[in-house]
Coordinates of C-alpha atoms in Angstrom, one line a residue:
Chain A
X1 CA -19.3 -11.4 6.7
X2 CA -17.3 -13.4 4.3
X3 CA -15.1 -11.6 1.6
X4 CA -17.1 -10.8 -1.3
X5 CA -14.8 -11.8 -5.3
X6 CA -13.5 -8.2 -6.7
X7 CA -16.0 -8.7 -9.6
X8 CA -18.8 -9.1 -7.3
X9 CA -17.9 -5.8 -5.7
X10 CA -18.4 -3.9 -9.0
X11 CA -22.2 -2.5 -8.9
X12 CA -24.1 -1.1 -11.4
X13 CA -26.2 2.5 -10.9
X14 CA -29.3 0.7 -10.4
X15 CA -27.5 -2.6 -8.4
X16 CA -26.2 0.3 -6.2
X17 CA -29.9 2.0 -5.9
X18 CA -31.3 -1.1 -5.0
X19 CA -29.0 -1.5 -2.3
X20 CA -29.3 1.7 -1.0
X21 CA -33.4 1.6 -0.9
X22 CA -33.2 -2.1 0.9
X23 CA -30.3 -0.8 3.3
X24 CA -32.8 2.1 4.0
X25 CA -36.4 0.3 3.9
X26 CA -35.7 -3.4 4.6
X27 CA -36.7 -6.4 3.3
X28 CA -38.2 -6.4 0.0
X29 CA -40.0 -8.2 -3.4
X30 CA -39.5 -7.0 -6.5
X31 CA -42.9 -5.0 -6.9
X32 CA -42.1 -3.2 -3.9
X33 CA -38.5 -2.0 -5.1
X34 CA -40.2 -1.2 -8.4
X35 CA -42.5 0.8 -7.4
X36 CA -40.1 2.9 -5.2
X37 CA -37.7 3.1 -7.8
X38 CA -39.3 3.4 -11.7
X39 CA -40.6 7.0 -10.8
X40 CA -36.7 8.4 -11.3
X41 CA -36.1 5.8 -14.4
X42 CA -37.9 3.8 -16.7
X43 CA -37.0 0.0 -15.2
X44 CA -39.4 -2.7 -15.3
X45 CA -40.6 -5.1 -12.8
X46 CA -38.4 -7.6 -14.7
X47 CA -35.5 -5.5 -15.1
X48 CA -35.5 -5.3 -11.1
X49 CA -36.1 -8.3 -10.4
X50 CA -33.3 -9.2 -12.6
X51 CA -30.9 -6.5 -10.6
X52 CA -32.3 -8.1 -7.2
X53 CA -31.3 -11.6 -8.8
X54 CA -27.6 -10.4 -9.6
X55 CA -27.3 -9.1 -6.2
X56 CA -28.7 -12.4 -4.6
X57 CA -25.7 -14.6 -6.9
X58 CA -22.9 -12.0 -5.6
X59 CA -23.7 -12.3 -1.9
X60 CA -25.0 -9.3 -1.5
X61 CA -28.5 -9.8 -1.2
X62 CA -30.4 -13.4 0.7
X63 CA -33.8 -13.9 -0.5
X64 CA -36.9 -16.2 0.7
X65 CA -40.2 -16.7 -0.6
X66 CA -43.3 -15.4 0.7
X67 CA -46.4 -16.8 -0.7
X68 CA -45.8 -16.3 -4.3
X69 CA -42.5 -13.9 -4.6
X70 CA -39.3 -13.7 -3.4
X71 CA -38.5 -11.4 -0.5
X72 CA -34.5 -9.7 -0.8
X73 CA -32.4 -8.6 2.3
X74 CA -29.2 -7.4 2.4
X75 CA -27.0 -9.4 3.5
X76 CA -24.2 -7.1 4.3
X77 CA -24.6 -3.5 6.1
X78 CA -23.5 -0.5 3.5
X79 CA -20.5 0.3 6.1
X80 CA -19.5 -3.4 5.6
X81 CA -20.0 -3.3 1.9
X82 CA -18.1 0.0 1.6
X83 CA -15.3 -1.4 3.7
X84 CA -14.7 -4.3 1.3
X85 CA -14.9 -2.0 -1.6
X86 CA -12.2 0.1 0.3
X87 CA -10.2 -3.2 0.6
X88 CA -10.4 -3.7 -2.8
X89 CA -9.0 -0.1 -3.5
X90 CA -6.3 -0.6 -1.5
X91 CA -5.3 -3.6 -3.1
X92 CA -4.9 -1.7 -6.6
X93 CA -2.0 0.7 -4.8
X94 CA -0.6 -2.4 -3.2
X95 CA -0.7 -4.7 -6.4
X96 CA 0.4 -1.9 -8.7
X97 CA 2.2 -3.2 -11.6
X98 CA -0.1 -6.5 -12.5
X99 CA -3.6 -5.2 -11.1
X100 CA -3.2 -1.6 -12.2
X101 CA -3.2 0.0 -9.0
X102 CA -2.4 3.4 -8.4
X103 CA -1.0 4.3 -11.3
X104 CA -4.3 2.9 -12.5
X105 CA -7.7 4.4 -12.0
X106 CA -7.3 6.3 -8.5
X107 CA -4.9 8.5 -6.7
X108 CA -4.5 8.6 -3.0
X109 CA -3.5 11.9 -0.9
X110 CA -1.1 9.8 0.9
X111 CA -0.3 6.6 -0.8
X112 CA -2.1 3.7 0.4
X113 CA 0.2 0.9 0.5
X114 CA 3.4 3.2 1.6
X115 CA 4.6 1.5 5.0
X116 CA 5.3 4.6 7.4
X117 CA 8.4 4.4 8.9
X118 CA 8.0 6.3 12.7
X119 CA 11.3 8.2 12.2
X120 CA 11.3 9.5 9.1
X121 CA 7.5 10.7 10.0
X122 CA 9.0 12.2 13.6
X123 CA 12.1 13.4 10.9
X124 CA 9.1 15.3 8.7
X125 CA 7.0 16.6 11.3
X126 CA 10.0 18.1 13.1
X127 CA 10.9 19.4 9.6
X128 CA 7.3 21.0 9.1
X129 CA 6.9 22.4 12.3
X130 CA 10.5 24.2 12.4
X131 CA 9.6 25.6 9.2
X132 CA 6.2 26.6 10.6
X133 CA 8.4 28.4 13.8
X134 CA 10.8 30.4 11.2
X135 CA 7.3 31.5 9.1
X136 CA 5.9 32.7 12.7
X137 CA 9.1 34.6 13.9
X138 CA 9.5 36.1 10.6
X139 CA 5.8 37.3 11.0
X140 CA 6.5 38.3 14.1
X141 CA 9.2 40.5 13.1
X142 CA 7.4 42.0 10.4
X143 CA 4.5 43.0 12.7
X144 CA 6.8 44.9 14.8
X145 CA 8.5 46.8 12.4
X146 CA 5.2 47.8 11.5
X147 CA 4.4 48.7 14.6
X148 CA 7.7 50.8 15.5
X149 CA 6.7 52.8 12.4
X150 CA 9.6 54.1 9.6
X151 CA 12.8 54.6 11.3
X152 CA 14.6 58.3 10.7
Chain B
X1 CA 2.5 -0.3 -52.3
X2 CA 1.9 -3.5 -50.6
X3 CA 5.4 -3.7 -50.5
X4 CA 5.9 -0.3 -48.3
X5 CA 3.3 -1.4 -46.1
X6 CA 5.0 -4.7 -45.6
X7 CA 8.4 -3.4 -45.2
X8 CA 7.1 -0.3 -42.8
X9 CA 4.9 -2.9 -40.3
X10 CA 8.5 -5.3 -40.1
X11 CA 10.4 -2.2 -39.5
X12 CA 8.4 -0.6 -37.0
X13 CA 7.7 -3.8 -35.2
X14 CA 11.5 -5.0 -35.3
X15 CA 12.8 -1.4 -34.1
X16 CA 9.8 -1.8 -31.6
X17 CA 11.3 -4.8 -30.4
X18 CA 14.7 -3.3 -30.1
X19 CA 13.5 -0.6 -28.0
X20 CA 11.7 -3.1 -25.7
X21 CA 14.6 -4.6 -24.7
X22 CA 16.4 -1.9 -24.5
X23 CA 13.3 -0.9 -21.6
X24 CA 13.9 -4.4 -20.0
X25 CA 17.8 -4.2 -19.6
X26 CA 18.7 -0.7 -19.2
X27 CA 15.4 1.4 -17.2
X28 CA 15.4 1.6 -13.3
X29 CA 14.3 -1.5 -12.3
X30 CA 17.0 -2.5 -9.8
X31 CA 16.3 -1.6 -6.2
X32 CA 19.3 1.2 -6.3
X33 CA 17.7 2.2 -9.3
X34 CA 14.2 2.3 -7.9
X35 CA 15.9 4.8 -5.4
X36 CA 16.6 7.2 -8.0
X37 CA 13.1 7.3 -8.3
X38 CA 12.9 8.9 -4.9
X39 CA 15.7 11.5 -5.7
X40 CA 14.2 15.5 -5.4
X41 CA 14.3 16.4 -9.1
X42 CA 11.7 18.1 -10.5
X43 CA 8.2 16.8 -11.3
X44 CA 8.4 17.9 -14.8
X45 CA 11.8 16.4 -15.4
X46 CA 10.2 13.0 -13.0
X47 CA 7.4 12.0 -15.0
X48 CA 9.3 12.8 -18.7
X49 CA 11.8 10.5 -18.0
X50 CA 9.5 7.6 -16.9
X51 CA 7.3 9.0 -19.5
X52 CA 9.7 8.2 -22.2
X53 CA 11.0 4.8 -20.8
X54 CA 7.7 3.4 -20.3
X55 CA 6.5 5.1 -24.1
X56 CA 9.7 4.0 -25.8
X57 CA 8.4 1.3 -27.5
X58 CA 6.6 3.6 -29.4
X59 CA 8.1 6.8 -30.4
X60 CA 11.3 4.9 -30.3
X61 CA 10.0 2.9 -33.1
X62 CA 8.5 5.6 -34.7
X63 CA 12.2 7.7 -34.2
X64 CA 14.2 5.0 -36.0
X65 CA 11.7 4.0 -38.7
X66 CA 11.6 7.9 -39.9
X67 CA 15.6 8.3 -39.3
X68 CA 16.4 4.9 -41.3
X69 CA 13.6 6.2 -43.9
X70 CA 15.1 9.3 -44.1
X71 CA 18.7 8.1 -45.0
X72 CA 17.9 5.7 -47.3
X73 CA 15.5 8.5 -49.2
X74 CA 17.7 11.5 -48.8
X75 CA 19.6 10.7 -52.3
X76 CA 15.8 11.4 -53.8
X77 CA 16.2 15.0 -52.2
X78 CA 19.6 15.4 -52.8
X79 CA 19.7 14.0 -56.5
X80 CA 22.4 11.7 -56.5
X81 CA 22.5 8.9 -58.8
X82 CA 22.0 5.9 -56.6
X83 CA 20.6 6.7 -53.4
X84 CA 21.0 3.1 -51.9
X85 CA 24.2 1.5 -51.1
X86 CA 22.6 -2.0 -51.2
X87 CA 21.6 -1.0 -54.7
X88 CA 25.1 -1.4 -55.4
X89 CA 26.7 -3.8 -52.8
X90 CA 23.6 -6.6 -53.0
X91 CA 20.7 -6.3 -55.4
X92 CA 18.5 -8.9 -53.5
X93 CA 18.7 -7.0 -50.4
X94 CA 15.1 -6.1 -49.3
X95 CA 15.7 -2.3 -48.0
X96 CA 13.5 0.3 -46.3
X97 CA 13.7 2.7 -49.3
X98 CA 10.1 4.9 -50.4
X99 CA 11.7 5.2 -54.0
X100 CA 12.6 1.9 -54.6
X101 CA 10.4 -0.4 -52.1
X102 CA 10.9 -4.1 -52.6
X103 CA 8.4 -6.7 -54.4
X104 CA 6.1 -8.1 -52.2
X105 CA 7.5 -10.9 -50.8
X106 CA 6.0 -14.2 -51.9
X107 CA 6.3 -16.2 -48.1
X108 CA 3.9 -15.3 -45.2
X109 CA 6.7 -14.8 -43.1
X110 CA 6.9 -11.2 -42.7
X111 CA 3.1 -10.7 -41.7
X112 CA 3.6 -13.6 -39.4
X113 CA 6.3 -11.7 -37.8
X114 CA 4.1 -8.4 -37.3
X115 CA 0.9 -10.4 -36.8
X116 CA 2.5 -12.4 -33.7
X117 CA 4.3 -9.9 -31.9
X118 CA 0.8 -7.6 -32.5
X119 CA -1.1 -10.2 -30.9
X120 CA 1.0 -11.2 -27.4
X121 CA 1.0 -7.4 -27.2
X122 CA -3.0 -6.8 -27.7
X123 CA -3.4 -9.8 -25.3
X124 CA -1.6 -8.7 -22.5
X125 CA -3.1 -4.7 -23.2
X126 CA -6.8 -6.5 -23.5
X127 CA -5.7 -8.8 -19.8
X128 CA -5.0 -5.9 -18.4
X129 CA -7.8 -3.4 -20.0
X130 CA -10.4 -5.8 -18.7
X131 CA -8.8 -6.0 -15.3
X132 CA -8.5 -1.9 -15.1
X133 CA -12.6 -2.3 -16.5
X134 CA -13.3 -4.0 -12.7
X135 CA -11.0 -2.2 -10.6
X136 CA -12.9 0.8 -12.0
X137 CA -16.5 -0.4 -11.5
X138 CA -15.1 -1.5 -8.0
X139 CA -14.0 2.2 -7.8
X140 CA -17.7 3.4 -9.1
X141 CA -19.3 1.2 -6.7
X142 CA -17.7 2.8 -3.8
X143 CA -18.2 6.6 -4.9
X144 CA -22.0 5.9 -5.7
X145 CA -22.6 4.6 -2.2
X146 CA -21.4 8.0 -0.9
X147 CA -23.1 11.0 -0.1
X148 CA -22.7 14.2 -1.2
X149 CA -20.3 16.6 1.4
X150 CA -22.4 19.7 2.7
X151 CA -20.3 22.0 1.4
X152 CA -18.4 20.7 -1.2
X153 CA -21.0 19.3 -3.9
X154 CA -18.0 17.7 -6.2
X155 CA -17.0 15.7 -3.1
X156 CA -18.4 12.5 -1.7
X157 CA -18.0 10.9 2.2
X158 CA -18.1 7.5 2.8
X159 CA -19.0 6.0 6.6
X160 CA -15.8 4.8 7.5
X161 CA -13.6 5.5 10.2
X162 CA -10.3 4.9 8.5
X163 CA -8.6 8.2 7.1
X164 CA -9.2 8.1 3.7
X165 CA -8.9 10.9 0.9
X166 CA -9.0 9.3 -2.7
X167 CA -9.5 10.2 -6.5
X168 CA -11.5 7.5 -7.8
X169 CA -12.4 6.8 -11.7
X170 CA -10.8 8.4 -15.4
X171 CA -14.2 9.4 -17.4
X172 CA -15.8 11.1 -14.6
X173 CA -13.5 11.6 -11.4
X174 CA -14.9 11.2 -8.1
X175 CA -13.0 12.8 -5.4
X176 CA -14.1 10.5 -2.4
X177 CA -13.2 11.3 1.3
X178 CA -13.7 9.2 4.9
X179 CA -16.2 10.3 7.6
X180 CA -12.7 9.5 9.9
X181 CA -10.7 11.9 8.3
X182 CA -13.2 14.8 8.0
X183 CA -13.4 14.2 12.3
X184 CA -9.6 13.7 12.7
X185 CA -7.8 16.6 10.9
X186 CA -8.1 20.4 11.1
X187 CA -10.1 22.6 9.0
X188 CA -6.8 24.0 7.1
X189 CA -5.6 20.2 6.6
X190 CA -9.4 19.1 5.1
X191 CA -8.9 22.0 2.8
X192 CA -5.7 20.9 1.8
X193 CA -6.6 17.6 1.1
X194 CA -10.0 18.9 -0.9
X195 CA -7.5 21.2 -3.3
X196 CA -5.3 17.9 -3.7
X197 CA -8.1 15.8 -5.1
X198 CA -9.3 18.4 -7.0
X199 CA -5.8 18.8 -8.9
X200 CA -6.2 15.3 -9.7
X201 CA -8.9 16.1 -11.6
X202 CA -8.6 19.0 -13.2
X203 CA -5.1 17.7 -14.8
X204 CA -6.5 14.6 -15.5
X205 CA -4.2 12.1 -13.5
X206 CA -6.1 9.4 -13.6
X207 CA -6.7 9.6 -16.9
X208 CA -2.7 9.6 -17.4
X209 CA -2.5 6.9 -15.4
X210 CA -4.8 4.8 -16.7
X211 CA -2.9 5.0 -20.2
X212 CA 0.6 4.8 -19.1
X213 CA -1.0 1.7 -17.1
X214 CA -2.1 0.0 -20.0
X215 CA 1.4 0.3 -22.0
X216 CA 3.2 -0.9 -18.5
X217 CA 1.4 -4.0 -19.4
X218 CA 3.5 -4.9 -22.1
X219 CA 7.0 -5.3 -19.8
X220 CA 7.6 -7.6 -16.9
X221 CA 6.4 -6.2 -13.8
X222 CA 9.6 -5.9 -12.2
X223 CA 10.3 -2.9 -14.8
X224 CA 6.8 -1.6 -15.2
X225 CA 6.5 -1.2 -11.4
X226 CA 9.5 1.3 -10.7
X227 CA 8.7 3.3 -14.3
X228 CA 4.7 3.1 -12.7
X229 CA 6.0 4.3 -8.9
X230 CA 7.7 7.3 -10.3
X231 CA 4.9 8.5 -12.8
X232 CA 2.2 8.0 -9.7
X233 CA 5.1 10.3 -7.3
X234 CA 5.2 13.2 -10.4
X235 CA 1.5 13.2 -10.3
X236 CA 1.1 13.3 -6.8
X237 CA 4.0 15.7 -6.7
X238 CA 2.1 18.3 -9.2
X239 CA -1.3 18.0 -7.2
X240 CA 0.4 18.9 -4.1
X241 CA 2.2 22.2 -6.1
X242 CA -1.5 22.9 -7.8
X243 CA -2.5 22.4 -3.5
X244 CA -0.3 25.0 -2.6
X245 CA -1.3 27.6 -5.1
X246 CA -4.9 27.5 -3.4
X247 CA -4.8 26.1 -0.1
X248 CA -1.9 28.0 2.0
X249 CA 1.2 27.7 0.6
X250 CA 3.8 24.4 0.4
X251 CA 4.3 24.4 4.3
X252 CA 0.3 24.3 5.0
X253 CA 0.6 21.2 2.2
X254 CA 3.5 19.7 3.8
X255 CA 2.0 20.1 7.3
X256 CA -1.3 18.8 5.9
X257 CA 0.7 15.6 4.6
X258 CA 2.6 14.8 8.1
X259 CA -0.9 14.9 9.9
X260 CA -2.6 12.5 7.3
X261 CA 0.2 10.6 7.5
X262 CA 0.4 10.3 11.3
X263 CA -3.5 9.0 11.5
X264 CA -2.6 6.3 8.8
X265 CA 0.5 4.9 11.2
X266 CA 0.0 1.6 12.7
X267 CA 0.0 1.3 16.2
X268 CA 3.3 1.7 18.0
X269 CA 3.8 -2.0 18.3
X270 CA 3.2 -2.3 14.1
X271 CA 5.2 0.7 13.0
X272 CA 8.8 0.5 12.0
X273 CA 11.3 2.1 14.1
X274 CA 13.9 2.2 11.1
X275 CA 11.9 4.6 9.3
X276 CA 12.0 2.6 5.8
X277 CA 9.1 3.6 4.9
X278 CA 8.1 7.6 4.2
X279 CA 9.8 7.4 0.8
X280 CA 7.7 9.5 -1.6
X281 CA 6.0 10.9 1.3
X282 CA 9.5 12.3 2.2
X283 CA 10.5 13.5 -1.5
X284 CA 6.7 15.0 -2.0
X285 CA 7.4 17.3 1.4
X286 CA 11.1 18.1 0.4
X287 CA 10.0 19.2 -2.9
X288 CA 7.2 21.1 -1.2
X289 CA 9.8 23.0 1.1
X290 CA 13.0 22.9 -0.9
X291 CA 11.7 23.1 -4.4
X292 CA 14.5 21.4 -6.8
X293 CA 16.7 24.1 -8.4
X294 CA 15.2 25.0 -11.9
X295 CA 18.1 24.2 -14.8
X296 CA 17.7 22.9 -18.3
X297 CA 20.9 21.1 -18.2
X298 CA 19.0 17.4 -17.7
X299 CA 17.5 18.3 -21.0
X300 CA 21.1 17.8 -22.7
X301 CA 20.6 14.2 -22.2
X302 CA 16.8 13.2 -23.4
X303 CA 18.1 15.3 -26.7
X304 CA 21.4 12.6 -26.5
X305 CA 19.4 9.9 -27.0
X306 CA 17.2 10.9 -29.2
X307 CA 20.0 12.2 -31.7
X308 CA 21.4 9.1 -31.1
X309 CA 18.5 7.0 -31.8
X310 CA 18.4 9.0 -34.8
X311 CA 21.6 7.8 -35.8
X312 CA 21.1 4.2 -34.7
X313 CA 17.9 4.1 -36.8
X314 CA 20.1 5.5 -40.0
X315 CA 22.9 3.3 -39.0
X316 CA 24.1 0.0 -37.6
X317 CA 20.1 -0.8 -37.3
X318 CA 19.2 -0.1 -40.3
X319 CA 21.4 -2.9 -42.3
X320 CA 19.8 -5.4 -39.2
X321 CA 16.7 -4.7 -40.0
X322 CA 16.8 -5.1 -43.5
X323 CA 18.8 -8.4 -43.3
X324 CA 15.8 -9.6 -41.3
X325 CA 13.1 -8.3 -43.8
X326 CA 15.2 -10.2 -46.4
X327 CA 15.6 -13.2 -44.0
X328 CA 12.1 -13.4 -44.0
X329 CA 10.9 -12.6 -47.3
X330 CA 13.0 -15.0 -48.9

């Protein structure tokens, strides 16, 4: 699948719900997803058809006709859609300054453009886990002195 | 009073100005700098200082308008005859005085001054804004496609095999997390990671971040992006001390961070064997294990430079900014 432009990767709620119902139903026309999807919103026929349309221009969506309406498929997976969006994350922590990036709109539990460096990660771990060995012998200890019972 | 308001908007924007170069010349944007950054100091102490270069701008401006304003008007308070020197020394010279404001000046100059510098300023905030407007649509995007985690309602799972655990939007926060790390890390470590995000937004981060984003837009990048890279290590720095209030303690966080760490190494033909890397990853577990000693003797120098500004603003830039306000009113 080609790359998708970072402004076609910004959905609307109901670009994403359309997506979502033709990822989980298949191919489509516009009366179809409308009928599926005006019971939890008020939406027209037009209103979808004009979300199917925008989804069609990004990439996201192919359509062909069938007698006298258009039929829309997706043209990318979800898992392939939410791996470009991921890319497009990423970029923001590794374009920080001029894009935004993670001092932007997101935060990452372990920064997402940091390069690991194998020994100063072997340096850390050997760090946690001596810590982790001092915590348990310390336990330890405690757990027999409790054991032995107040000395006389 | 059109005169105050004239004089006030060259003033603020001039001393403004000063303090922006100030930023560009004197903040940590060299690379032995940028290595302060990764110093263990406390997070508190971390994200004031980068605070207050990347804000300077501002409340400098605002610092040295009120201290020049101040001296100029204190004869008013203190009833002397003649409160201004320039009253004396030069009768044409336009100064920043509340009692005894200038005419209006007859040229355009002055509001051509303001207007200008306003404008590159708005331009490069409104560049920016829109940019931050797609990267968080992009961000929305990718949070809506998720589904909800079992047990966690506030937390959403994308299908992707890559470890992933991220914070995502400033009006309403999604904390987003990867199928791939859910089946890769231990129940303690998801919990960690859970309590993390959560920090995030219960203190607002990205909120923060998204400000102090949009006024990084108004220097070069090479000195936004240290001033940026500390502010986004204090926040991630406080998350990981709010982590290990609920989820087991520093070492459970630290241990936690290692083991997300390790799944996000290349493979052993991609990583670096130097170890370059691991810098705030490094600082956040050091912090977490040895927390920086508590002392309130860094504070001596923030209050330095404000007194200092004080005196700048009442002193030797005070007379330069009313030389330009006359340059340009006459």
């Amino acid at each position: 699948m080609s790359q998708l432009r970072l402004k076609n990767l910004a959905l609307g709620e109901l670009e994403r719900d359309v997506l979502a119902l033709l990822w989980e139903q298949g191919p489509m026309n516009p009366g179809a997803v409308h009928d599926q999807l005006h019971r939890g919103r008020k939406v027209s026929v037009n209103t979808i058809a004009s979300a199917l349309k925008r989804l069609c221009d990004k990439g996201l969506l192919a359509r062909m006709k069938v007698s006298h309406a258009y039929v829309y498929r997706p043209r990318v997976t979800r898992s392939d859609l939410e791996r470009q969006l991921i890319g497009a994350v990423a970029d923001q922590f590794g374009d920080s300054a001029e894009r935004g990036g993670g001092g932007g709109l997101l935060a990452a539990f372990v920064d997402l453009a940091e390069q690991q460096g194998e020994d100063t990660l072997r340096r850390l771990e050997a760090l946690v886990a001596e810590r982790l060995a001092a915590t348990a012998d310390a336990e330890s200890k405690g757990e027999n002195d409790t054991s032995r019972g107040p000395s006389r | 009073m059109s005169a105050i308001v004239e004089s006030l908007s060259v003033a603020v924007v001039a001393f403004g100005l000063i303090c922006w170069l100030t930023v560009v010349f004197l903040s940590p944007s060299t690379p032995s700098r940028q290595q302060a950054n990764r110093l263990p100091i406390a997070t508190f102490r971390r994200r004031l200082v980068a605070r207050a270069w990347l804000w300077a701008p501002i409340w400098g401006a605002l610092v040295l308008t009120f201290s020049a304003l101040a001296s100029s008007s204190a004869g008013l308070v203190l009833a002397s005859a003649d409160h201004c020197l320039s009253h004396v020394t030069n009768a044409h010279t336009h100064h920043l005085c509340l009692a005894h404001p200038y005419h209006a000046s007859t040229t355009v100059w002055p509001w051509v001054f303001v207007l200008s510098i306003l404008s590159i300023l708005a331009i490069r905030v409104a560049i920016v804004g829109w940019r931050l407007r797609v990267d968080g649509r992009v961000g929305t995007s990718l949070a809506g496609l998720s589904t909800t985690m079992a047990d966690a309602p506030d937390v959403r799972v994308i299908d992707q095999v890559e470890p992933l655990a991220l914070t995502i939007g400033w009006r309403r926060p999604a904390i987003v997390i990867s199928q791939g790390l859910i089946d890769s890390v231990r129940p303690e470590t998801l919990g960690v990671v859970i309590a993390h995000e959560r920090a995030h937004v219960a203190l607002r981060h990205n909120r923060a971040g998204l400000w102090d984003r949009l006024m990084a837009s108004v220097y070069p990048r090479v000195v936004a992006e240290p001033l940026l890279a500390s502010l986004v290590l204090a926040r991630e720095q406080a998350a990981d001390a709010a982590a290990a209030k609920v989820a087991g303690g520093p070492l459970a966080v630290s241990q936690a961070l290692t083991e997300v760490a390790r799944l996000r190494m290349p493979g052993p033909q991609l990583a670096s064997a130097h170890g370059v890397g691991c810098g705030a990853l490094e600082v956040r577990i050091h912090s977490l294990l040895k927390p920086p000693a508590s002392t309130s003797r860094w504070l001596i120098l923030p209050v330095t430079v404000v007194a200092g500004l004080v005196l700048l603003g009442a002193g030797p830039l005070l007379p330069l900014v009313e030389d330009l306000l006359t340059y340009l009113a006459h």
